[in-house]
Tab-separated table of C-alpha atoms in Angstrom:
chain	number	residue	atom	x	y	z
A	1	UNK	CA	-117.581	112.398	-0.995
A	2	UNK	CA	-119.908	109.687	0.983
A	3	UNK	CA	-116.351	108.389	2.596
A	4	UNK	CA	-116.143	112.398	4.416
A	5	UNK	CA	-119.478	111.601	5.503
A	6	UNK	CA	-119.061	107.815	7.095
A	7	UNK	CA	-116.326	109.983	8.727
A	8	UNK	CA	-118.265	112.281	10.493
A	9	UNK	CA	-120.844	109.219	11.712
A	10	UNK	CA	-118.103	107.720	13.409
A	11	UNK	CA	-116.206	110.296	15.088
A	12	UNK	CA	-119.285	111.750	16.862
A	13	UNK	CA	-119.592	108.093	17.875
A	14	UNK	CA	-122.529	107.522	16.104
A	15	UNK	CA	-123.752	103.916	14.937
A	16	UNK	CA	-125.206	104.354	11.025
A	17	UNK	CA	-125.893	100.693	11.161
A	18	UNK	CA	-127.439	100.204	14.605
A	19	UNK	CA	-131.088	99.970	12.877
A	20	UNK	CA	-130.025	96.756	10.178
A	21	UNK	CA	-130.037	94.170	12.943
A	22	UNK	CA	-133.893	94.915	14.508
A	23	UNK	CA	-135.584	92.300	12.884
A	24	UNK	CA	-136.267	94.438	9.333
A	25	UNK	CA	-134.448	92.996	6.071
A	26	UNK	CA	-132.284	95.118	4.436
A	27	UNK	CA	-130.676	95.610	1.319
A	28	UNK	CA	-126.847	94.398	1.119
A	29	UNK	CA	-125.951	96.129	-1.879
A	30	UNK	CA	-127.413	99.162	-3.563
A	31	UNK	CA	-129.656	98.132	-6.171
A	32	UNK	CA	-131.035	102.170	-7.406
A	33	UNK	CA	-129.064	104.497	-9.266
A	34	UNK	CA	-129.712	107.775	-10.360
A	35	UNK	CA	-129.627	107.238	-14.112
A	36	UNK	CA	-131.774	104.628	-13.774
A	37	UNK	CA	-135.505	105.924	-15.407
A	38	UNK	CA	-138.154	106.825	-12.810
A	39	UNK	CA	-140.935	104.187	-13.651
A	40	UNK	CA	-138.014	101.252	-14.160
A	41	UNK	CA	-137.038	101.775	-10.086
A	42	UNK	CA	-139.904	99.275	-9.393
A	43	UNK	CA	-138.446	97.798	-5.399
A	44	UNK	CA	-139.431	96.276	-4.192
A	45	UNK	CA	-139.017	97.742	-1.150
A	46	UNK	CA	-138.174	96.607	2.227
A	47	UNK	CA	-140.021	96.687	5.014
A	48	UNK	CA	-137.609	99.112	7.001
A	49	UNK	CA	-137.535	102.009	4.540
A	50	UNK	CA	-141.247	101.520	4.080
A	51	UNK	CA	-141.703	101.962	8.009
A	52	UNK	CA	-139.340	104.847	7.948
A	53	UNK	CA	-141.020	107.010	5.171
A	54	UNK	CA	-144.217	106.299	7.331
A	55	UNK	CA	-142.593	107.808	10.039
A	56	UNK	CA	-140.698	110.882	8.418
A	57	UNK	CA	-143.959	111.596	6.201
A	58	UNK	CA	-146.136	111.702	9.696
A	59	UNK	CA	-143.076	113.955	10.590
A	60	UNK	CA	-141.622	116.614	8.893
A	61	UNK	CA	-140.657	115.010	5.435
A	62	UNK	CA	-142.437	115.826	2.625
A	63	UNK	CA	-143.425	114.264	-0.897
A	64	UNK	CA	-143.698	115.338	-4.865
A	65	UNK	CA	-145.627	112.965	-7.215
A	66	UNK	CA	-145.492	113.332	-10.713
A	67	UNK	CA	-144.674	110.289	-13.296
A	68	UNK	CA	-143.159	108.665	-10.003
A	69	UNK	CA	-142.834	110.078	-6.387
A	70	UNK	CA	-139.653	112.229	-4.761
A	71	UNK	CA	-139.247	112.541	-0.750
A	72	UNK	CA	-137.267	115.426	1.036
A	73	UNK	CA	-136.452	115.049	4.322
A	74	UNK	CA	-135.142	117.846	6.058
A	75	UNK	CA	-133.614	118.847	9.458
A	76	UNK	CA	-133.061	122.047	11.494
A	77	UNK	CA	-129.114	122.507	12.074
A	78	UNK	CA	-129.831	121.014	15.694
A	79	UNK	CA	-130.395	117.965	14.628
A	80	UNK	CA	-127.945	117.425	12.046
A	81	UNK	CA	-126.731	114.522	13.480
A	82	UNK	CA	-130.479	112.637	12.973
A	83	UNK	CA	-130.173	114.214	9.678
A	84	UNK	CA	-126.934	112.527	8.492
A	85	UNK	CA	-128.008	109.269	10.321
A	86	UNK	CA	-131.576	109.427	7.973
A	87	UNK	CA	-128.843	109.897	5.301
A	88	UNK	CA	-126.848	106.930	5.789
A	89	UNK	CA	-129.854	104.637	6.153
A	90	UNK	CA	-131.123	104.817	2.864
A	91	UNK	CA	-127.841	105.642	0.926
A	92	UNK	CA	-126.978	101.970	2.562
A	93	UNK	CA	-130.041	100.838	0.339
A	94	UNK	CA	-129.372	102.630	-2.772
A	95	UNK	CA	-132.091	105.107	-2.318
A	96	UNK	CA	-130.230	108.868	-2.323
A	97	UNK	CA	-127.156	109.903	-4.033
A	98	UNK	CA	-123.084	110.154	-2.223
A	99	UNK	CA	-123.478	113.642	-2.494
A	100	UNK	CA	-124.067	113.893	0.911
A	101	UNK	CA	-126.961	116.584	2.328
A	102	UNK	CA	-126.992	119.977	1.582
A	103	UNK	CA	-127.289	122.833	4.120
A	104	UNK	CA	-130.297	125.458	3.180
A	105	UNK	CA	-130.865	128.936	4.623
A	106	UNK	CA	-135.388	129.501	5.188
A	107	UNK	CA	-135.988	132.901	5.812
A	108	UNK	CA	-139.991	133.419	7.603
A	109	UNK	CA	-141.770	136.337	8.377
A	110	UNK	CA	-144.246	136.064	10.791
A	111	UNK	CA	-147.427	137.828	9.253
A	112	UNK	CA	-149.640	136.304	11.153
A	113	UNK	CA	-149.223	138.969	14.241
A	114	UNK	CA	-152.138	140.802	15.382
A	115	UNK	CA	-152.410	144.458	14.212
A	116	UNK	CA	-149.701	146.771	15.437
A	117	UNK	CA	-147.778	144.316	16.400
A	118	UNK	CA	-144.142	144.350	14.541
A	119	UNK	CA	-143.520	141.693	12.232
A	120	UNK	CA	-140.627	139.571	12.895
A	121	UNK	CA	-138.145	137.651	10.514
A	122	UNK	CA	-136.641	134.394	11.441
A	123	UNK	CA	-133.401	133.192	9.970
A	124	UNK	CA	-133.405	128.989	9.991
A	125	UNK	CA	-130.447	126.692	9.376
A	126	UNK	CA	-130.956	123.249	8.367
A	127	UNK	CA	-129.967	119.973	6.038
A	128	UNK	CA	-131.917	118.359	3.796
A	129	UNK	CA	-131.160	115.472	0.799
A	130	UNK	CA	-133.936	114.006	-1.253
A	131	UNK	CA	-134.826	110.697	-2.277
A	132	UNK	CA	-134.410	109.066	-5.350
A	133	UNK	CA	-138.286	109.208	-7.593
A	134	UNK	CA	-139.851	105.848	-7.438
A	135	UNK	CA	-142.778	104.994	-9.680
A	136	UNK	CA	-143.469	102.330	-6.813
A	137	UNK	CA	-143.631	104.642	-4.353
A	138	UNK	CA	-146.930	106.507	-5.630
A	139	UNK	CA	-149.195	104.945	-3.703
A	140	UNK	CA	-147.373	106.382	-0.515
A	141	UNK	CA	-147.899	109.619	-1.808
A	142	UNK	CA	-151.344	108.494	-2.885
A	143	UNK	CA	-151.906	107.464	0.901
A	144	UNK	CA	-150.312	110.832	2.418
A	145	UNK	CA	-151.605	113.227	0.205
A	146	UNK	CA	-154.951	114.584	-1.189
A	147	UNK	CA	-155.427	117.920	-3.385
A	148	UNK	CA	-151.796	118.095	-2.585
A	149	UNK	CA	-152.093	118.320	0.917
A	150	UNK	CA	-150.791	116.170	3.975
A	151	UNK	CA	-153.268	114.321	5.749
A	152	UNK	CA	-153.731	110.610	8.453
A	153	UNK	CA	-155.605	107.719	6.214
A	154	UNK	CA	-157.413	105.535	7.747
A	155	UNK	CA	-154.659	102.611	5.810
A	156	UNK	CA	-151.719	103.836	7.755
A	157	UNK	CA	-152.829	101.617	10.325
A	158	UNK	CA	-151.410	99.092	7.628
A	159	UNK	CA	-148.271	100.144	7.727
A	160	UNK	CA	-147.549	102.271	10.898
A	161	UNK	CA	-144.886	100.120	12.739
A	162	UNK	CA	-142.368	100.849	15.667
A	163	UNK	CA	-140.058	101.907	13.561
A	164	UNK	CA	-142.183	104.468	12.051
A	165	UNK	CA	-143.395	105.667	15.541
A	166	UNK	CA	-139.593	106.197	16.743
A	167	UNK	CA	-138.698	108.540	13.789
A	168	UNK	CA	-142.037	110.436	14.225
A	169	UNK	CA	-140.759	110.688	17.830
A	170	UNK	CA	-137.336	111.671	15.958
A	171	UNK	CA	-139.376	114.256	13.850
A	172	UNK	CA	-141.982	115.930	16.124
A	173	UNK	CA	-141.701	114.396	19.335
A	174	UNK	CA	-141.003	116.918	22.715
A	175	UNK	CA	-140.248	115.704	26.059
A	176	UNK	CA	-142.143	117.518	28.621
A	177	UNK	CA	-140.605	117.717	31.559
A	178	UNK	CA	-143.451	119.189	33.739
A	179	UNK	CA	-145.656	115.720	33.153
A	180	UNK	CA	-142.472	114.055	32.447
A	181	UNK	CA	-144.168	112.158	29.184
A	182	UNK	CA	-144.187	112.692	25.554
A	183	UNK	CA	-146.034	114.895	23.101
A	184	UNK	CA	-145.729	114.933	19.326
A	185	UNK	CA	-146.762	117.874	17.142
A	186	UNK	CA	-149.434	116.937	14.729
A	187	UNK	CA	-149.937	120.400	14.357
A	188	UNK	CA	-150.617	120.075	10.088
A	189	UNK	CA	-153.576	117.781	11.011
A	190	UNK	CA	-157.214	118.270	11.183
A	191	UNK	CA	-158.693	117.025	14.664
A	192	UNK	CA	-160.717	114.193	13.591
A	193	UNK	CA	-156.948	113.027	11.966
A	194	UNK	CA	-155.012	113.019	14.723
A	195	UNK	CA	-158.151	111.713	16.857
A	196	UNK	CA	-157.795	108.498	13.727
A	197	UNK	CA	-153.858	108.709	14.768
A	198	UNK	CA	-154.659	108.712	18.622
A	199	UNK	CA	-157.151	105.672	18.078
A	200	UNK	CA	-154.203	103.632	16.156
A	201	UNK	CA	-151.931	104.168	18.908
A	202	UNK	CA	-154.128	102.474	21.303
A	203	UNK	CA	-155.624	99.650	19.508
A	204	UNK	CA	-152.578	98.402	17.759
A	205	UNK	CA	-149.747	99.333	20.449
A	206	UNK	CA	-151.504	99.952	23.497
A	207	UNK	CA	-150.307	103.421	23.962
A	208	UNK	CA	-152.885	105.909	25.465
A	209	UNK	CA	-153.136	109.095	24.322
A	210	UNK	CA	-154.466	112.349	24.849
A	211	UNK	CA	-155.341	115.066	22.151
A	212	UNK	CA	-154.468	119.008	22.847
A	213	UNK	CA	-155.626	122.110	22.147
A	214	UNK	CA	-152.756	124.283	20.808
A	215	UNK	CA	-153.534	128.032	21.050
A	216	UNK	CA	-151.127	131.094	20.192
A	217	UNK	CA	-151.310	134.328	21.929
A	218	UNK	CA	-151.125	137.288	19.705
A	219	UNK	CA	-151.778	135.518	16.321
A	220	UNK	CA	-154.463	136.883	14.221
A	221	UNK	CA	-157.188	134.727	13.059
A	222	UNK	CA	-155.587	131.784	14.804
A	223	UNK	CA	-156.329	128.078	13.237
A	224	UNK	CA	-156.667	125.340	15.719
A	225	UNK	CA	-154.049	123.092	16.156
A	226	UNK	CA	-153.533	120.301	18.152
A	227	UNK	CA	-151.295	117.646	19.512
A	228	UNK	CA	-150.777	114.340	20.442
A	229	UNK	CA	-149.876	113.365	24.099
A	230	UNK	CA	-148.715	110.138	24.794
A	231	UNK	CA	-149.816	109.684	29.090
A	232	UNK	CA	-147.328	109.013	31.249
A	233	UNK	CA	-148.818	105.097	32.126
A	234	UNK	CA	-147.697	104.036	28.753
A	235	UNK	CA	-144.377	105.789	28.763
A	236	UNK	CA	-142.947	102.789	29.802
A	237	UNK	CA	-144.332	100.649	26.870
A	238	UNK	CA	-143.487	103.626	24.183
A	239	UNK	CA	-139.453	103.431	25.266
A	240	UNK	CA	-139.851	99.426	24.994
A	241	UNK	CA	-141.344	99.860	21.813
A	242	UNK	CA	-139.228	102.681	20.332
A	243	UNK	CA	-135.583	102.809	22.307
A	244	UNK	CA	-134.133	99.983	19.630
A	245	UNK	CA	-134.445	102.434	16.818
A	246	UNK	CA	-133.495	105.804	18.392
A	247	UNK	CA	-130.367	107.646	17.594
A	248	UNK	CA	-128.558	108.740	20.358
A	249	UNK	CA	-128.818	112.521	19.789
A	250	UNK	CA	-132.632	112.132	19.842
A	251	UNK	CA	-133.121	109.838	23.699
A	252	UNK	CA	-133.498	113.348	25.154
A	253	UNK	CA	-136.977	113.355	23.837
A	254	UNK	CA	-137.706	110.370	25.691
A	255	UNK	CA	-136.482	111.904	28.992
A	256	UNK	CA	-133.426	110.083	28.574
């Protein structure tokens, strides 16, 4: 099955392995396995897949904790490509099955309309795969999550390297062409979060940010939301900092 994958990685000319040489260690052979029991998958874990999760989790991945912690990550049908790239990176570590990801159908209806306004459904496509439950992965749940919900700790200064940055780019980042810089949607994020995030940026890579305002016409009871925009002066730096890592489907968010 993984063979059909490799495939597919190398006849869109992509390079699974471009991110193994970039100064991160990484594991030859895979040491995980599925049967193996959840609290005896103990790492430890290289510093690569670490910085990843940091990124995807700041993204759009998601986590589960219960005797040991579970990732998803998941991927619109756009960016399937990114999606079976994230793939091959941590099947090459032993850290997700060779079953390959599956495609899933997410069906929204937009409630939030004011009244009298019709309510819409939304059909998305997308691929997802999960990864395998670490024990030794709780406290990256532990430092993501509280009550269950998604939020910036003041640690992931800790841990937030350039590799995490270019797959939150890869996750939530948007090229805007009218200011011709980059924002990322932190839209899950209380302000005084992404204000922590924006404040991380600067002091350990130099990158100036902006916060903004997100507002929605039409929505009922709207909840603030807001972004982070990276300012064009330290565009320059963020591609030094983040081009090594990128998959080629993805440079478009850097104006590329």
């Amino acid at each position: 099955m993984y063979s059909r994958f490799l495939h597919q990685f190398y006849h869109l000319g992509m390079r699974p392995r471009s991110l193994y040489s970039r100064g991160y260690p990484c594991l030859i052979t895979r040491q995980f396995h599925t049967k193996t029991k959840t609290f005896n998958r103990l790492g430890p874990h290289n510093s690569d897949v670490t910085s990843v999760l940091v990124g995807c989790l700041l993204g759009d991945a998601y986590a589960v904790k219960s005797i040991g912690t579970k990732f998803r990550i998941k991927q619109s049908v756009r960016h399937k490509d990114y999606l079976f790239f994230l793939y091959d990176f941590f099947y090459q570590r032993g850290y997700c099955s060779n079953s390959g990801p599956r495609g899933y159908k997410t069906i929204l209806i937009n409630s939030s309309l004011s009244s009298g306004a019709t309510k819409k459904e939304k059909t998305y496509y997308g691929y997802e795969f999960d990864i395998f439950t670490f024990s030794s992965f709780n406290w990256l749940y532990d430092l993501f999550y509280v009550n269950h919900k998604k939020v910036i700790s003041p640690q992931i200064h800790l841990y937030l390297t350039p590799l995490s940055i270019a797959f939150l780019l890869m996750d939530d980042g948007c090229w805007v062409s009218g200011s011709k810089s980059v924002r990322i949607a932190t839209n899950c994020f209380e302000r005084q979060e992404v204000e922590l995030l924006r404040d991380i940026f600067y002091t350990k890579f130099n990158l100036d940010c902006t916060i903004q305002l997100l507002t929605k016409k039409g929505v009922k009871n709207p909840k603030d939301k807001f972004s982070l925009y990276i300012k064009v002066s330290s565009l320059p730096l963020l591609r030094e900092l983040v081009l090594p890592y990128m998959h080629s489907s993805m440079l478009y968010k850097l104006g590329l």
